[in-house]
Short mmCIF file of C-alpha atoms and ligand atoms in Angstrom, two decimals:
data_model
loop_
_atom_site.label_atom_id
_atom_site.label_comp_id
_atom_site.label_asym_id
_atom_site.label_seq_id
_atom_site.Cartn_x
_atom_site.Cartn_y
_atom_site.Cartn_z
CA MET A 1 0.18 -0.33 -0.07
CA THR A 2 1.67 3.40 -0.87
CA GLN A 3 1.25 6.12 1.93
CA PRO A 4 -0.29 9.28 1.59
CA SER A 5 1.38 12.41 1.04
CA ARG A 6 2.83 14.33 4.37
CA PRO A 7 0.04 17.11 3.04
CA ILE A 8 -2.75 14.74 3.65
CA ARG A 9 -1.47 12.31 6.29
CA ALA A 10 -1.27 15.88 8.04
CA PHE A 11 -4.59 16.71 7.41
CA THR A 12 -5.85 12.53 8.08
CA ARG A 13 -4.44 13.27 11.31
CA ARG A 14 -6.20 16.90 12.03
CA ALA A 15 -9.29 15.19 10.56
CA LEU A 16 -9.26 12.19 13.17
CA ALA A 17 -8.47 14.30 15.89
CA ALA A 18 -11.42 16.91 15.41
CA GLY A 19 -13.41 13.95 14.47
CA THR A 20 -12.97 11.86 17.43
CA ALA A 21 -13.03 15.24 19.37
CA LEU A 22 -16.46 15.61 18.26
CA LEU A 23 -17.34 12.08 19.09
CA VAL A 24 -16.39 13.14 22.27
CA LEU A 25 -18.40 15.89 22.14
CA SER A 26 -21.71 14.11 21.14
CA GLY A 27 -21.09 11.39 23.47
CA ALA A 28 -20.90 13.70 26.78
CA ALA A 29 -23.94 16.09 25.20
CA LEU A 30 -25.70 12.21 24.57
CA ALA A 31 -25.07 11.85 28.01
CA GLN A 32 -26.74 14.72 29.58
CA ALA A 33 -29.85 15.25 26.91
CA PRO A 34 -32.84 13.94 28.54
CA ILE A 35 -35.07 11.37 28.06
CA VAL A 36 -38.09 13.29 26.02
CA ILE A 37 -41.57 11.63 27.31
CA LYS A 38 -44.45 13.34 25.51
CA PHE A 39 -47.65 13.29 27.94
CA SER A 40 -50.44 14.06 25.57
CA HIS A 41 -54.32 14.33 26.54
CA VAL A 42 -57.22 15.67 25.62
CA VAL A 43 -58.85 17.21 28.34
CA ALA A 44 -57.89 20.52 30.19
CA PRO A 45 -55.22 21.44 32.31
CA ASP A 46 -57.81 22.42 35.34
CA THR A 47 -59.43 18.74 35.30
CA PRO A 48 -58.43 15.75 37.21
CA LYS A 49 -56.05 14.06 34.15
CA GLY A 50 -54.55 17.26 33.66
CA ARG A 51 -53.40 18.37 37.02
CA GLY A 52 -51.97 14.34 37.41
CA ALA A 53 -50.56 14.32 34.41
CA ASP A 54 -48.64 17.55 35.24
CA LYS A 55 -47.88 15.81 38.42
CA PHE A 56 -46.70 13.38 37.26
CA LYS A 57 -44.20 15.73 35.38
CA GLU A 58 -43.03 17.28 38.61
CA LEU A 59 -42.23 14.42 40.03
CA ALA A 60 -41.06 12.38 37.33
CA GLU A 61 -38.23 15.25 36.45
CA LYS A 62 -37.35 15.58 40.42
CA TYR A 63 -37.18 11.71 41.16
CA THR A 64 -34.82 11.14 37.99
CA ASN A 65 -32.76 14.81 38.72
CA GLY A 66 -33.42 15.82 35.45
CA LYS A 67 -32.75 12.22 33.20
CA VAL A 68 -36.11 12.25 32.49
CA LYS A 69 -38.22 15.72 30.85
CA VAL A 70 -41.92 15.11 30.67
CA GLU A 71 -43.84 17.53 27.87
CA VAL A 72 -47.44 17.86 29.21
CA TYR A 73 -49.46 18.23 25.80
CA PRO A 74 -52.86 19.05 27.14
CA ASN A 75 -56.74 19.63 25.34
CA SER A 76 -55.79 17.71 21.70
CA GLN A 77 -52.83 20.47 21.41
CA LEU A 78 -50.81 17.73 19.63
CA PHE A 79 -53.33 14.86 18.89
CA LYS A 80 -57.17 14.34 19.08
CA ASP A 81 -59.13 11.41 20.42
CA LYS A 82 -58.50 8.61 18.17
CA GLU A 83 -55.22 10.14 16.70
CA GLU A 84 -53.35 9.95 20.03
CA VAL A 85 -53.76 6.31 20.34
CA GLU A 86 -52.19 5.79 16.85
CA ALA A 87 -49.40 8.10 17.30
CA LEU A 88 -48.44 6.25 20.73
CA GLN A 89 -48.52 2.60 19.03
CA LEU A 90 -46.45 4.64 15.97
CA GLY A 91 -43.86 6.00 19.04
CA ALA A 92 -44.18 9.83 18.35
CA VAL A 93 -45.61 10.31 21.79
CA GLN A 94 -44.75 8.27 25.27
CA MET A 95 -47.74 8.54 27.09
CA LEU A 96 -51.18 8.90 27.43
CA ALA A 97 -54.61 8.68 29.25
CA PRO A 98 -57.31 7.61 27.12
CA SER A 99 -60.74 7.39 28.61
CA LEU A 100 -61.50 3.90 29.67
CA ALA A 101 -64.40 3.62 26.92
CA LYS A 102 -61.58 5.06 24.20
CA PHE A 103 -59.89 1.68 24.74
CA GLY A 104 -62.52 -0.89 21.93
CA PRO A 105 -60.44 0.75 18.83
CA LEU A 106 -57.16 -0.78 20.18
CA GLY A 107 -58.73 -4.43 19.90
CA ALA A 108 -59.48 -4.19 24.09
CA LYS A 109 -62.87 -4.33 23.95
CA GLU A 110 -63.33 -5.66 27.98
CA PHE A 111 -62.13 -1.93 28.83
CA GLU A 112 -66.28 -0.71 27.91
CA VAL A 113 -67.42 -2.61 30.94
CA PHE A 114 -66.26 0.33 32.89
CA ASP A 115 -69.13 1.86 30.34
CA LEU A 116 -71.85 -0.20 31.08
CA PRO A 117 -74.99 2.09 32.75
CA TYR A 118 -75.20 1.87 36.82
CA ILE A 119 -72.44 -1.13 36.95
CA LEU A 120 -70.87 0.81 39.51
CA PRO A 121 -72.48 1.83 42.48
CA ASP A 122 -69.83 4.59 43.85
CA LYS A 123 -66.29 5.39 44.09
CA ALA A 124 -64.86 2.18 46.60
CA ALA A 125 -66.74 -0.06 44.15
CA LEU A 126 -63.92 1.45 41.86
CA ARG A 127 -61.25 1.24 43.54
CA ARG A 128 -62.08 -2.20 44.78
CA VAL A 129 -62.10 -3.03 40.30
CA THR A 130 -58.98 -0.78 39.37
CA ASP A 131 -56.83 -2.40 42.32
CA GLY A 132 -58.02 -5.81 42.26
CA ALA A 133 -57.78 -9.08 39.93
CA LEU A 134 -59.85 -7.61 36.97
CA GLY A 135 -57.89 -4.39 36.57
CA LYS A 136 -54.51 -6.38 36.24
CA ARG A 137 -56.27 -8.52 34.10
CA LEU A 138 -57.45 -6.00 31.48
CA PHE A 139 -53.75 -4.36 31.34
CA ASP A 140 -52.32 -7.64 30.80
CA LYS A 141 -54.52 -7.31 27.91
CA LEU A 142 -52.95 -4.45 26.53
CA GLU A 143 -49.38 -5.94 26.88
CA THR A 144 -50.31 -8.41 23.61
CA LYS A 145 -50.92 -4.62 21.98
CA GLY A 146 -47.46 -3.13 22.32
CA ILE A 147 -48.98 -0.94 25.26
CA ILE A 148 -48.34 -0.99 29.10
CA GLY A 149 -50.52 0.07 31.32
CA LEU A 150 -49.16 1.99 34.16
CA ALA A 151 -51.92 3.31 36.37
CA TYR A 152 -56.04 3.75 36.42
CA TRP A 153 -56.91 7.23 37.04
CA ASP A 154 -60.53 8.83 37.91
CA ASN A 155 -62.83 11.10 36.58
CA GLY A 156 -66.28 10.38 37.49
CA PHE A 157 -69.97 9.73 36.98
CA LYS A 158 -71.21 11.32 34.29
CA GLU A 159 -74.72 13.80 33.45
CA MET A 160 -76.52 13.87 30.78
CA SER A 161 -76.71 17.33 29.00
CA ALA A 162 -79.28 18.04 25.96
CA ASN A 163 -81.58 21.24 24.76
CA LYS A 164 -84.29 20.17 26.21
CA PRO A 165 -84.97 18.52 29.59
CA LEU A 166 -84.20 14.74 29.77
CA ARG A 167 -86.55 13.47 32.42
CA MET A 168 -87.89 10.53 31.01
CA PRO A 169 -86.19 7.79 29.02
CA ALA A 170 -88.90 8.84 25.68
CA ASP A 171 -87.41 12.10 26.17
CA PHE A 172 -84.61 10.80 24.37
CA ARG A 173 -86.04 9.62 21.63
CA GLY A 174 -84.32 10.65 17.92
CA LEU A 175 -82.03 13.08 19.73
CA LYS A 176 -78.45 12.82 18.18
CA MET A 177 -76.00 12.48 20.70
CA ARG A 178 -72.25 12.63 20.64
CA ILE A 179 -70.50 9.85 22.69
CA GLN A 180 -66.86 8.55 23.11
CA SER A 181 -66.03 5.39 20.69
CA SER A 182 -67.38 2.46 22.89
CA LYS A 183 -69.65 0.18 21.52
CA VAL A 184 -71.77 0.00 24.69
CA LEU A 185 -72.54 3.68 25.03
CA GLU A 186 -73.91 3.29 21.31
CA ALA A 187 -75.93 0.66 23.02
CA GLN A 188 -76.81 2.74 25.66
CA PHE A 189 -78.57 6.00 23.73
CA ARG A 190 -79.89 3.26 21.17
CA ALA A 191 -81.52 1.92 24.55
CA LEU A 192 -83.11 5.04 25.46
CA GLY A 193 -84.42 5.40 21.59
CA ALA A 194 -81.52 8.57 20.81
CA ILE A 195 -78.96 8.70 17.55
CA PRO A 196 -75.71 7.68 18.95
CA GLN A 197 -72.68 9.75 17.16
CA VAL A 198 -69.25 9.55 18.06
CA MET A 199 -67.11 12.80 18.13
CA ALA A 200 -63.55 13.45 18.91
CA PHE A 201 -63.45 14.98 22.58
CA SER A 202 -62.12 18.44 21.68
CA GLU A 203 -64.86 18.98 19.05
CA VAL A 204 -67.83 18.34 21.05
CA TYR A 205 -68.46 22.54 22.07
CA GLN A 206 -68.51 23.22 18.46
CA GLY A 207 -70.84 20.05 17.50
CA MET A 208 -73.39 21.11 20.40
CA GLN A 209 -73.24 24.76 19.47
CA THR A 210 -73.61 24.35 15.89
CA GLY A 211 -76.54 21.45 16.21
CA VAL A 212 -74.62 18.31 14.73
CA VAL A 213 -75.62 16.68 17.96
CA ASP A 214 -78.32 17.39 20.17
CA GLY A 215 -76.32 16.37 23.72
CA SER A 216 -74.02 14.50 25.19
CA GLU A 217 -72.61 13.05 28.54
CA ASN A 218 -69.72 14.03 31.02
CA THR A 219 -68.29 14.45 33.62
CA PRO A 220 -68.86 17.99 35.26
CA SER A 221 -65.39 18.97 35.19
CA ASN A 222 -64.71 18.00 31.37
CA MET A 223 -68.89 20.10 31.23
CA PHE A 224 -67.26 23.07 32.60
CA THR A 225 -63.67 23.32 31.41
CA GLN A 226 -64.95 22.72 27.25
CA LYS A 227 -68.05 25.15 28.48
CA HIS A 228 -70.49 22.42 27.28
CA HIS A 229 -73.09 24.36 29.81
CA GLU A 230 -73.05 27.42 27.74
CA VAL A 231 -74.35 25.52 25.04
CA GLN A 232 -76.62 23.22 26.33
CA LYS A 233 -79.83 24.86 28.12
CA TYR A 234 -80.31 21.30 30.60
CA ILE A 235 -77.81 19.02 32.53
CA THR A 236 -80.12 16.24 33.96
CA LEU A 237 -77.93 15.15 37.52
CA SER A 238 -78.21 11.04 36.24
CA ASP A 239 -74.98 9.89 37.35
CA HIS A 240 -75.77 6.70 35.16
CA GLY A 241 -71.84 6.02 34.01
CA TYR A 242 -68.52 6.53 35.01
CA ILE A 243 -65.18 7.93 33.44
CA GLY A 244 -62.14 6.96 34.00
CA TYR A 245 -58.66 6.67 32.82
CA ALA A 246 -56.11 4.07 32.14
CA VAL A 247 -52.32 5.74 31.91
CA ILE A 248 -50.87 3.85 28.86
CA THR A 249 -47.29 3.66 27.24
CA ASN A 250 -45.29 1.97 24.51
CA LYS A 251 -44.19 -0.95 26.07
CA LYS A 252 -40.93 -1.11 23.44
CA PHE A 253 -40.22 2.58 24.90
CA TRP A 254 -41.03 1.68 28.61
CA ASP A 255 -38.86 -1.63 28.39
CA GLY A 256 -35.79 -0.19 26.84
CA LEU A 257 -35.24 2.79 29.43
CA PRO A 258 -32.75 2.24 32.13
CA SER A 259 -34.12 0.24 34.81
CA ASP A 260 -32.88 2.60 37.57
CA VAL A 261 -35.36 5.83 35.66
CA ARG A 262 -37.75 3.27 35.16
CA THR A 263 -37.91 2.40 38.52
CA GLU A 264 -37.91 6.05 39.86
CA LEU A 265 -41.03 6.61 36.76
CA ASP A 266 -42.57 4.06 38.84
CA LYS A 267 -42.62 6.61 42.14
CA ALA A 268 -43.60 9.05 40.28
CA MET A 269 -46.35 7.66 38.57
CA LYS A 270 -47.61 5.83 41.92
CA GLU A 271 -47.91 9.48 43.49
CA ALA A 272 -49.44 11.35 40.84
CA THR A 273 -52.22 8.27 40.72
CA VAL A 274 -52.49 8.98 44.25
CA TYR A 275 -52.80 12.25 43.42
CA ALA A 276 -55.12 12.39 40.84
CA ASN A 277 -57.67 10.43 42.41
CA GLN A 278 -57.57 12.38 45.42
CA VAL A 279 -58.30 15.56 43.43
CA ALA A 280 -60.89 14.25 41.55
CA ASP A 281 -64.37 14.33 43.28
CA LYS A 282 -63.43 18.36 44.70
CA ASP A 283 -62.80 19.21 40.87
CA ASN A 284 -66.33 18.07 39.57
CA ALA A 285 -67.89 19.20 42.51
CA ASP A 286 -66.46 22.98 42.54
CA ALA A 287 -67.28 22.38 38.54
CA LEU A 288 -70.70 21.79 39.07
CA ASP A 289 -70.73 24.97 41.84
CA GLU A 290 -69.52 26.64 39.05
CA MET A 291 -72.04 25.88 36.26
CA LYS A 292 -75.00 26.45 38.81
CA LYS A 293 -73.38 30.04 39.47
CA SER A 294 -73.12 30.68 35.80
CA GLY A 295 -76.99 30.22 35.67
CA LYS A 296 -75.81 29.31 32.27
CA THR A 297 -77.71 25.85 32.33
CA THR A 298 -80.60 24.58 34.21
CA PHE A 299 -79.89 21.56 36.58
CA ILE A 300 -82.60 18.85 36.59
CA THR A 301 -82.51 16.31 39.55
CA LEU A 302 -84.64 13.17 38.75
CA THR A 303 -87.31 12.21 41.34
CA GLN A 304 -87.73 7.73 42.53
CA GLU A 305 -89.71 7.12 39.72
CA GLU A 306 -87.32 8.76 36.71
CA LYS A 307 -84.51 7.10 38.11
CA ALA A 308 -86.22 3.93 38.16
CA ALA A 309 -87.27 3.91 34.76
CA TRP A 310 -84.07 4.87 33.69
CA LYS A 311 -82.94 1.88 35.05
CA ALA A 312 -84.99 -0.10 33.27
CA ALA A 313 -84.98 0.95 30.08
CA LEU A 314 -80.93 0.90 30.58
CA GLU A 315 -81.00 -2.81 31.67
CA PRO A 316 -80.81 -4.84 28.92
CA VAL A 317 -78.01 -3.28 27.75
CA THR A 318 -75.63 -5.41 30.07
CA ALA A 319 -76.93 -8.84 28.62
CA GLU A 320 -76.87 -7.13 24.97
CA MET A 321 -73.28 -6.14 25.36
CA ALA A 322 -72.22 -9.19 27.56
CA LYS A 323 -71.20 -10.65 23.74
CA ARG A 324 -68.74 -7.84 22.93
CA VAL A 325 -67.05 -7.30 26.68
CA GLY A 326 -66.94 -10.17 27.87
CA LYS A 327 -69.72 -12.67 30.14
CA ASP A 328 -66.70 -13.86 32.78
CA VAL A 329 -65.77 -9.62 32.64
CA ILE A 330 -68.79 -8.06 33.27
CA GLU A 331 -69.26 -11.50 36.28
CA GLU A 332 -65.54 -10.76 37.96
CA PHE A 333 -66.45 -6.72 37.52
CA GLN A 334 -69.78 -6.91 39.58
CA LYS A 335 -68.22 -9.27 42.03
CA GLU A 336 -65.35 -7.04 42.68
CA ALA A 337 -67.25 -4.09 42.49
CA LYS A 338 -69.70 -5.20 45.43
CA GLY A 339 -66.36 -6.58 47.83
CA GLY A 340 -66.55 -10.02 46.50
CA THR A 341 -68.22 -11.79 48.68
CA GLN A 342 -70.63 -13.33 45.67
C1 LMR B 1 -64.61 12.29 26.13
O1 LMR B 1 -64.09 11.94 24.90
O2 LMR B 1 -65.76 12.96 26.46
C2 LMR B 1 -63.50 12.35 27.69
O3 LMR B 1 -63.24 10.65 27.48
C3 LMR B 1 -62.53 13.60 27.50
C4 LMR B 1 -61.39 13.00 28.65
O4 LMR B 1 -60.53 12.48 28.72
O5 LMR B 1 -61.94 12.68 30.04
#
């Protein structure tokens, strides 16, 4: 092999030295570059989920000493309902907390058990289910889809809204009601004689304002922060169903994290979960108060007879949906909700 001439040898040495310096530099820079977690969600920051996400950011960054940077994108800023799940699967975002009613399109339709009308008597029953065997089983199901369930976060019980008073099931007849992408919710509104329409959360206000939909169901906190009460004349305090979330991450991303980082993130998530679940009831109670104070909508409290009529109209939904959600899943849910005694 012929040797390169002296000037070329000198140039090569300099280039190599510069290259090495660059490599060292980028190695050092890389070592310091934080791991970025993009946490995308569709609700306002001042909601149970919004506060939970912000708390997780604060704790994750603190416990990892800045090795992790969490960027929270609220209000569908980055992605709407359906897109955010696709984005998580593609790795464009690393964390989401979709409502449990939005897991059907992921192939995890068992999550829709939470949407069955009147399946949850109270929050204590909810906690028994999410902290129990079924909560774990549902997360195991997600893993087969390349997704890890990190925690269940609370929102609250749903109320109905429309531009006409909804007192009896017959009042729903022919109304176009916005729903989340859950077949159980579709069946629920069909049982009431309404026309369910799937719509992204970020589009609901406008849908109500322009009359694309006549009404919807949601928690007080979601209604208030999205100003639904300004475009709906009536809200019926029905508490007929529940909205809660599963915080999820991409399995490949999570498994690829350094184990010490993952441990700290687990700790941050545990504490953020306690916090999110603690603030949920108050957020909903405050939102209800604010909407009442605004005087922009009329609240309806159901009588015992009216409540009974809603329950009777919605009762067939559970049997009808057993095939989709799983009879065993529904039975396990009901057993755990009751405290596992029967
Ligand atoms: C909805 O679409 O109504 C809710 O799932 C929004 C949310 O994330 O609470």
